[in-house]
Amino acid sequence: MTLNEAVEGKEYIIKEIVTDDEELDAFLFSLGCYAGEGITVVSRRKGTCVVSIKDGRYSIDNELAEAILI
């Protein structure tokens, strides 16, 4: 299941990041977004979703959320 299908307010564990873009992968890693880490969808907006990873909140677009498997 992808992050786009996640229920708001429920914590999930990231299983895998599916991307061929090394720069994007490095960016997500710098946010603390990697396999085994917990992630929660805080809210959804038009074209984006706000997620909580560790102690931070980040707004990511739906295309990026589609690459995060939970």
Coordinates of C-alpha atoms in Angstrom, one line a residue:
M1 CA 0.0 0.0 0.0
T2 CA 1.3 3.5 -0.7
L3 CA 1.3 6.6 1.5
N4 CA -1.6 8.0 -0.7
E5 CA -3.8 5.2 0.6
A6 CA -3.0 5.8 4.3
V7 CA -5.6 6.8 6.9
E8 CA -5.0 10.2 8.4
G9 CA -3.7 10.1 12.0
K10 CA -2.6 6.4 11.9
E11 CA 1.1 5.6 12.2
Y12 CA 2.6 3.3 9.6
I13 CA 6.0 1.7 9.1
I14 CA 7.8 2.5 5.8
K15 CA 8.5 -0.7 4.0
E16 CA 10.2 0.6 0.9
I17 CA 10.9 3.7 -1.1
V18 CA 10.4 3.0 -4.8
T19 CA 12.3 5.5 -6.9
D20 CA 15.1 5.4 -9.5
D21 CA 16.1 9.0 -8.6
E22 CA 19.1 8.9 -6.3
E23 CA 18.7 12.6 -5.5
L24 CA 15.1 12.1 -4.4
D25 CA 16.2 9.1 -2.4
A26 CA 18.9 11.1 -0.6
F27 CA 16.4 13.9 0.1
L28 CA 13.9 11.5 1.7
F29 CA 16.7 9.9 3.7
S30 CA 17.7 13.4 5.0
L31 CA 14.2 13.9 6.3
G32 CA 14.4 10.6 8.1
C33 CA 12.1 8.8 5.6
Y34 CA 13.6 5.3 5.0
A35 CA 12.6 1.7 5.4
G36 CA 11.7 0.8 9.0
E37 CA 10.9 4.3 10.1
G38 CA 7.4 5.3 11.3
I39 CA 5.3 7.8 9.3
T40 CA 1.9 9.4 9.9
V41 CA -0.3 11.3 7.5
V42 CA -1.4 14.4 9.4
S43 CA -3.6 15.9 6.8
R44 CA -4.3 16.1 3.1
R45 CA -4.5 19.1 0.9
K46 CA -5.1 19.5 -2.8
G47 CA -2.2 17.7 -4.5
T48 CA -0.2 17.3 -1.3
C49 CA -0.2 15.6 2.1
V50 CA 1.4 16.6 5.4
V51 CA 3.3 13.9 7.1
S52 CA 5.0 13.5 10.4
I53 CA 8.4 11.7 10.5
K54 CA 10.2 11.5 13.8
D55 CA 9.9 15.1 15.3
G56 CA 9.2 16.9 12.0
R57 CA 6.3 17.7 9.8
Y58 CA 6.7 17.9 6.0
S59 CA 4.5 18.6 3.1
I60 CA 5.0 16.2 0.2
D61 CA 3.3 16.0 -3.1
N62 CA 1.1 13.1 -4.2
E63 CA 3.7 11.8 -6.7
L64 CA 6.3 11.5 -3.9
A65 CA 3.7 9.9 -1.6
E66 CA 3.0 7.3 -4.2
A67 CA 6.7 6.2 -4.1
I68 CA 6.5 5.5 -0.3
L69 CA 5.3 2.0 0.4
I70 CA 3.9 1.3 3.9

